[in-house]
Amino acid sequence: MKAKVVVTDQAFGGTLAERAVAERHDAEFAEFQCATEAETVAAVAGAHVVFVNLAPVTRAVLERMAPGATVIRYGVGYDNVDVRAAGELGISVANVPDYGSETVADHTVALLLSSLRKLSVYDSRIREDGWIKPPGLGTLRGFGDTTVGLIGTGRIGFSVAKRLMPFGFRIIAHDPWAPAGALTAFGIESVELDDLLSRSHAVSLHCPLTPNTHHLIDDAALARMSAGAVLINTSRGGLVDEDALVRALKSGRLSAVGLDVFSQEPLPPESPLRALDQVTLTPHSAFYSAHSVEQLQLLAAEEADRALGGRRLRSPVSA
Ligand code: NAI
């Protein structure tokens, strides 16, 4: 019987590398744009290798795959895959941890610098009101007087720190698993979360979404942040309680926010975030550059090659 390779959903334009690996193993190939669990359940029936971007890979989805199948998540975060259920069902899961950290860091820094300089608000005041005098938005802090707090200092968090250093920011970080020595050697002060929230003028999120980090930034966390602080999230929408975020923006607790990720994607038309010009919105595009997308698909296809060839996976993940 022929093996079956399925792409449940993708956001890259084409699937040349994935098709090529299926062909090399004489496997069937099918591609979908699943958004719901029901669509994904139908798409993966009998699949031996499943490439997934954002589709929900629940227990019901995993149960429809061929025994011993492999799920390859296009990207770093695998919070849309029920990894525990996969383990119980004997299905392997792999991610692609290293295709584009630098691109995500570029995007994060672009959002951070723009938010600190209030570019989106100046832009909309000029378009809507004709002009605005600079003090109209209150005092702006110079980069050299600004403390940035990074939550998570893995590949992306650390790359963000490297980019921010030359601007003169003071950088503090919270990451329970980062070796403090490595951070200190680079001039980053390692602190507890509460300390980071109260001392930072800007906070940027770079930890994974897990049951422990869900709504890490809620009303209580926002209340600890300094008045007029900036928040950047290019990690996962579920890290932030969006209702609390809107309250903090309306009260002035936060002065600007940059978001690439949302609790629901695409962002619902009725989301109050759309109406706030202190918020810069990007469509889960932090990973996106010509080089990173090419790398992502090549590395994912190489992992599929290993799975179809019965070899050990490069980047397996487990619960
Ligand atoms: P990584 O695994 O290299 O680093 C994550 C870091 O978070 C680790 O050092 C870990 O110790 C730390 N961490 C875990 N729990 C924490 C907690 N409770 N508090 C503070 N730190 C904690 O992952 P990487 O490559 O840096 O990616 C980070 C996240 O970025 C991913 O989980 C993914 O959700 C997101 N991402 C978003 C993209 C986008 O296009 N917007 C693209 C790629 C990744």
Coordinates of C-alpha atoms and ligand atoms in Angstrom, one line a residue:
M1 CA 0.0 0.0 0.0
K2 CA 1.2 3.5 -0.9
A3 CA 2.1 5.9 2.0
K4 CA 0.1 9.1 2.2
V5 CA 1.4 12.6 2.8
V6 CA -1.1 15.3 3.7
V7 CA -0.7 19.1 4.1
T8 CA -3.6 20.2 6.3
D9 CA -3.0 24.0 5.7
Q10 CA -0.1 26.3 4.8
A11 CA 0.5 30.0 4.3
F12 CA 3.5 29.9 1.9
G13 CA 2.0 30.0 -1.6
G14 CA 3.2 26.5 -2.8
T15 CA 4.3 23.1 -1.6
L16 CA 7.1 22.1 -4.0
A17 CA 9.4 20.6 -1.3
E18 CA 6.5 18.6 0.3
R19 CA 5.3 17.2 -3.1
A20 CA 8.9 16.3 -4.0
V21 CA 9.5 14.3 -0.8
A22 CA 6.2 12.4 -1.4
E23 CA 7.2 11.6 -4.9
R24 CA 10.6 10.4 -3.8
H25 CA 8.9 7.9 -1.5
D26 CA 6.2 7.0 -4.1
A27 CA 3.6 8.3 -1.7
E28 CA 0.2 9.8 -2.4
F29 CA 0.0 13.6 -1.8
A30 CA -2.9 15.8 -0.9
E31 CA -3.1 19.4 0.2
F32 CA -5.9 21.3 2.0
Q33 CA -6.6 24.6 3.7
C34 CA -8.3 23.2 6.9
A35 CA -9.4 25.7 9.5
T36 CA -11.8 23.6 11.7
E37 CA -11.4 20.3 13.5
A38 CA -14.0 18.7 11.3
E39 CA -12.1 19.7 8.1
T40 CA -8.8 18.5 9.6
V41 CA -10.4 15.1 10.6
A42 CA -11.6 14.6 7.1
A43 CA -8.2 15.7 5.5
V44 CA -5.9 13.4 7.5
A45 CA -7.7 10.1 7.1
G46 CA -5.1 7.3 6.6
A47 CA -2.2 9.8 6.4
H48 CA 1.3 8.6 7.3
V49 CA 2.9 12.1 7.3
V50 CA 1.0 15.2 8.0
F51 CA 2.3 18.7 7.6
V52 CA 0.3 21.2 9.7
N53 CA 0.5 25.0 10.1
L54 CA -2.4 26.3 12.2
A55 CA -5.1 23.7 11.8
P56 CA -6.2 22.1 15.1
V57 CA -4.6 18.7 15.5
T58 CA -6.8 17.3 18.3
R59 CA -7.2 13.7 19.5
A60 CA -10.0 13.2 17.1
V61 CA -7.7 14.3 14.2
L62 CA -4.9 12.1 15.4
E63 CA -7.1 9.1 15.7
R64 CA -7.8 9.3 11.9
M65 CA -4.2 9.0 10.9
A66 CA -2.4 5.8 9.9
P67 CA -0.9 3.9 12.9
G68 CA 2.6 5.3 13.7
A69 CA 2.0 8.4 11.6
T70 CA 4.2 11.6 12.0
V71 CA 2.9 15.1 12.4
I72 CA 5.3 17.9 11.3
R73 CA 4.3 21.3 12.6
Y74 CA 5.5 24.1 10.2
G75 CA 7.2 26.3 12.8
V76 CA 8.3 26.5 16.4
G77 CA 5.2 26.6 18.5
Y78 CA 3.1 23.3 18.6
D79 CA 0.3 24.5 20.8
N80 CA -2.3 23.5 18.1
V81 CA -1.2 19.9 18.3
D82 CA -2.4 17.7 21.2
V83 CA 1.1 16.2 21.8
R84 CA -0.1 14.2 24.9
A85 CA -2.8 12.4 22.8
A86 CA -0.2 11.9 20.0
G87 CA 2.1 10.1 22.5
E88 CA -0.7 7.9 23.8
L89 CA -1.7 7.0 20.2
G90 CA 1.9 6.2 19.1
I91 CA 2.0 9.2 16.7
S92 CA 5.3 11.1 16.5
V93 CA 5.3 14.9 16.4
A94 CA 8.1 17.2 15.2
N95 CA 8.5 20.9 14.9
V96 CA 10.9 23.1 12.9
P97 CA 12.6 25.1 15.7
D98 CA 15.3 26.9 13.7
Y99 CA 14.1 28.1 10.3
G100 CA 13.5 31.8 11.0
S101 CA 14.3 33.0 14.5
E102 CA 16.2 36.0 13.1
T103 CA 13.2 37.1 11.0
V104 CA 10.9 36.9 14.0
A105 CA 13.4 38.9 16.0
D106 CA 13.5 41.5 13.1
H107 CA 9.7 41.8 13.2
T108 CA 9.6 42.1 17.0
V109 CA 12.2 44.9 17.1
A110 CA 10.3 46.7 14.2
L111 CA 7.1 46.6 16.3
L112 CA 8.9 47.6 19.5
L113 CA 10.7 50.6 18.1
S114 CA 7.6 51.7 16.2
S115 CA 5.5 51.4 19.4
L116 CA 8.0 53.2 21.6
R117 CA 8.1 56.1 19.1
K118 CA 4.2 56.0 18.8
L119 CA 4.4 55.9 15.0
S120 CA 0.9 54.4 14.5
V121 CA -0.7 57.1 16.6
Y122 CA 1.2 60.0 14.9
D123 CA 0.3 58.5 11.5
S124 CA -3.4 58.2 12.3
R125 CA -3.6 61.7 13.9
I126 CA -2.1 63.2 10.8
R127 CA -4.4 61.3 8.5
E128 CA -7.6 62.0 10.6
D129 CA -6.9 65.4 12.2
G130 CA -4.5 67.0 9.7
W131 CA -1.6 67.3 12.1
I132 CA -0.5 66.9 15.7
K133 CA 2.1 68.7 17.8
P134 CA 4.6 66.2 19.2
P135 CA 3.7 66.8 22.9
G136 CA 0.1 65.9 22.0
L137 CA 0.9 62.3 22.8
G138 CA 2.7 63.0 26.1
T139 CA 6.4 62.7 26.8
L140 CA 8.4 60.1 24.8
R141 CA 11.2 58.3 26.6
G142 CA 14.5 58.0 24.7
F143 CA 15.8 54.5 23.9
G144 CA 18.8 55.1 26.2
D145 CA 16.4 55.7 29.2
T146 CA 14.2 52.7 28.4
T147 CA 14.2 49.3 30.1
V148 CA 13.0 46.4 27.9
G149 CA 11.8 43.2 29.6
L150 CA 12.0 40.0 27.7
I151 CA 9.8 37.1 28.8
G152 CA 11.6 34.0 27.4
T153 CA 15.2 34.2 26.2
G154 CA 15.4 31.2 23.8
R155 CA 16.3 31.6 20.2
I156 CA 14.0 34.5 19.4
G157 CA 14.2 36.3 22.8
F158 CA 18.0 36.2 22.7
S159 CA 18.1 37.4 19.1
V160 CA 15.8 40.3 20.0
A161 CA 18.2 41.2 22.9
K162 CA 21.2 41.2 20.4
R163 CA 19.3 43.6 18.1
L164 CA 18.3 46.0 20.9
M165 CA 21.7 46.3 22.6
P166 CA 23.2 48.8 20.1
F167 CA 20.3 51.2 20.6
G168 CA 21.3 51.6 24.3
F169 CA 18.3 49.9 25.9
R170 CA 18.7 48.4 29.4
I171 CA 17.6 44.8 29.0
I172 CA 16.2 42.6 31.7
A173 CA 14.7 39.1 31.2
H174 CA 12.7 36.4 32.9
D175 CA 13.2 32.8 31.8
P176 CA 13.1 30.1 34.4
W177 CA 15.2 27.7 32.3
A178 CA 17.8 30.1 30.8
P179 CA 21.3 29.8 32.4
A180 CA 21.6 33.2 34.2
G181 CA 25.3 33.2 33.5
A182 CA 24.8 33.3 29.7
L183 CA 22.4 36.2 30.1
T184 CA 24.7 38.2 32.4
A185 CA 27.7 37.7 30.2
F186 CA 25.7 39.4 27.5
G187 CA 24.7 42.3 29.7
I188 CA 21.1 41.1 30.3
E189 CA 19.9 41.1 33.9
S190 CA 18.0 38.0 34.9
V191 CA 15.0 38.8 37.1
E192 CA 11.7 37.3 38.5
L193 CA 8.5 37.9 36.5
D194 CA 7.0 40.5 39.0
D195 CA 10.2 42.5 39.0
L196 CA 10.3 42.4 35.2
L197 CA 6.7 43.7 34.9
S198 CA 7.2 46.6 37.4
R199 CA 10.6 47.7 36.1
S200 CA 10.1 47.5 32.3
H201 CA 9.0 50.4 30.1
A202 CA 8.4 47.8 27.3
V203 CA 7.7 44.1 27.7
S204 CA 8.1 41.6 24.8
L205 CA 6.8 38.0 25.0
H206 CA 9.0 35.1 23.7
C207 CA 7.9 32.1 25.7
P208 CA 5.8 29.2 24.3
L209 CA 2.0 28.9 24.9
T210 CA 1.4 26.1 27.4
P211 CA -1.2 25.5 30.1
N212 CA 1.2 27.4 32.5
T213 CA 1.7 30.4 30.3
H214 CA -2.0 30.8 29.1
H215 CA -3.0 34.4 30.0
L216 CA 0.4 35.1 31.6
I217 CA -0.5 38.7 30.8
D218 CA -3.8 39.2 32.6
D219 CA -5.4 42.1 34.6
A220 CA -3.1 41.4 37.5
A221 CA 0.1 41.3 35.4
L222 CA -1.0 44.5 33.6
A223 CA -1.6 46.2 36.9
R224 CA 2.0 45.6 37.9
M225 CA 3.4 47.2 34.7
S226 CA 4.5 50.8 34.8
A227 CA 2.0 53.4 33.7
G228 CA 2.3 54.0 30.0
A229 CA 4.2 50.9 29.3
V230 CA 4.4 49.1 25.9
L231 CA 3.6 45.5 25.2
I232 CA 4.8 43.4 22.2
N233 CA 3.5 39.9 21.5
T234 CA 5.0 38.0 18.5
S235 CA 4.8 34.7 20.4
R236 CA 1.2 33.3 20.8
G237 CA -2.1 35.1 21.3
G238 CA -3.1 32.9 24.2
L239 CA -0.4 34.4 26.3
V240 CA -2.4 37.6 26.7
D241 CA -5.9 38.1 28.0
E242 CA -7.2 40.3 25.2
D243 CA -10.1 41.7 27.2
A244 CA -7.7 42.8 29.9
L245 CA -5.4 44.2 27.3
V246 CA -8.2 46.4 25.8
R247 CA -9.0 47.6 29.4
A248 CA -5.3 48.5 30.0
L249 CA -5.1 50.4 26.7
K250 CA -8.3 52.4 27.4
S251 CA -7.2 53.3 30.9
G252 CA -3.8 54.4 29.7
R253 CA -1.9 51.7 31.7
L254 CA -0.5 50.7 28.4
S255 CA 0.4 53.4 25.9
A256 CA 1.1 51.2 22.9
V257 CA 0.9 47.6 21.9
G258 CA 2.3 45.6 18.9
L259 CA 0.6 42.3 18.2
D260 CA 1.4 39.7 15.6
V261 CA -0.6 36.9 17.2
F262 CA -4.1 36.8 18.6
S263 CA -6.3 34.4 20.6
Q264 CA -8.3 33.9 17.5
E265 CA -6.8 34.1 14.0
P266 CA -7.8 35.7 11.7
L267 CA -8.6 38.5 14.2
P268 CA -12.5 38.7 14.3
P269 CA -14.0 41.7 12.6
E270 CA -15.6 42.8 15.8
S271 CA -12.4 42.8 17.9
P272 CA -12.1 46.1 19.8
L273 CA -8.3 46.0 19.1
R274 CA -9.1 47.1 15.6
A275 CA -10.4 50.4 16.8
L276 CA -7.4 51.5 18.9
D277 CA -4.7 53.4 17.1
Q278 CA -2.2 52.7 19.8
V279 CA -2.2 49.1 18.6
T280 CA -0.2 48.0 15.7
L281 CA -1.6 44.8 14.2
T282 CA 0.3 42.4 11.9
P283 CA -1.3 39.1 10.6
H284 CA 0.9 36.4 12.2
S285 CA 3.6 37.5 9.8
A286 CA 6.7 37.8 12.1
F287 CA 8.1 34.6 10.5
Y288 CA 7.7 35.7 7.0
S289 CA 10.7 36.4 4.7
A290 CA 11.8 34.8 1.5
H291 CA 14.7 33.0 3.2
S292 CA 12.7 31.8 6.3
V293 CA 9.8 30.4 4.3
E294 CA 12.2 28.5 2.0
Q295 CA 14.1 27.2 5.0
L296 CA 10.9 26.2 6.8
Q297 CA 9.5 24.2 4.0
L298 CA 12.9 22.5 3.2
L299 CA 13.5 21.6 6.8
A300 CA 9.9 20.3 7.2
A301 CA 10.3 18.2 4.0
E302 CA 13.6 16.8 5.3
E303 CA 11.8 15.7 8.5
A304 CA 9.1 14.0 6.3
D305 CA 11.9 12.3 4.4
R306 CA 13.2 10.8 7.7
A307 CA 9.7 9.8 8.8
L308 CA 8.9 8.1 5.4
G309 CA 12.4 6.4 5.4
G310 CA 12.0 5.1 8.9
R311 CA 14.8 7.2 10.3
R312 CA 15.1 9.1 13.6
L313 CA 13.4 12.5 13.5
R314 CA 15.6 15.6 13.9
S315 CA 13.3 17.6 16.1
P316 CA 10.8 15.4 17.9
V317 CA 8.6 17.1 20.6
S318 CA 6.7 15.5 23.4
A319 CA 4.3 16.5 26.1
Ligands
NAI1 P1 12.7 28.6 22.2 O1 12.2 27.3 22.7 O2 14.0 28.7 21.7 O3 12.6 29.6 23.5 C1 11.5 29.7 24.3 C2 12.0 30.1 25.7 O4 10.9 30.4 26.5 C3 12.9 29.0 26.4 O5 14.1 29.6 26.7 C4 12.1 28.7 27.6 O6 12.9 28.4 28.7 C5 11.3 30.0 27.8 N1 10.1 29.8 28.7 C6 9.3 28.7 28.8 N2 8.3 29.0 29.7 C7 8.5 30.2 30.2 C8 7.9 31.1 31.2 N3 6.8 30.6 31.8 N4 8.4 32.3 31.4 C9 9.5 32.7 30.7 N5 10.2 32.0 29.8 C10 9.7 30.8 29.5 O7 11.6 29.2 21.2 P2 11.8 30.4 20.2 O8 12.3 29.8 18.9 O9 12.5 31.5 20.8 O10 10.2 30.7 20.0 C11 9.4 31.3 21.0 C12 8.0 31.4 20.6 O11 7.8 32.2 19.4 C13 7.4 30.0 20.1 O12 7.0 29.2 21.1 C14 6.3 30.4 19.1 O13 5.1 30.4 19.9 C15 6.6 31.9 18.8 N6 6.9 32.0 17.3 C16 6.1 32.9 16.6 C17 6.3 33.1 15.3 C18 5.5 34.1 14.5 O14 5.5 34.1 13.3 N7 4.8 35.1 15.2 C19 7.3 32.3 14.5 C20 8.1 31.5 15.3 C21 7.9 31.3 16.7

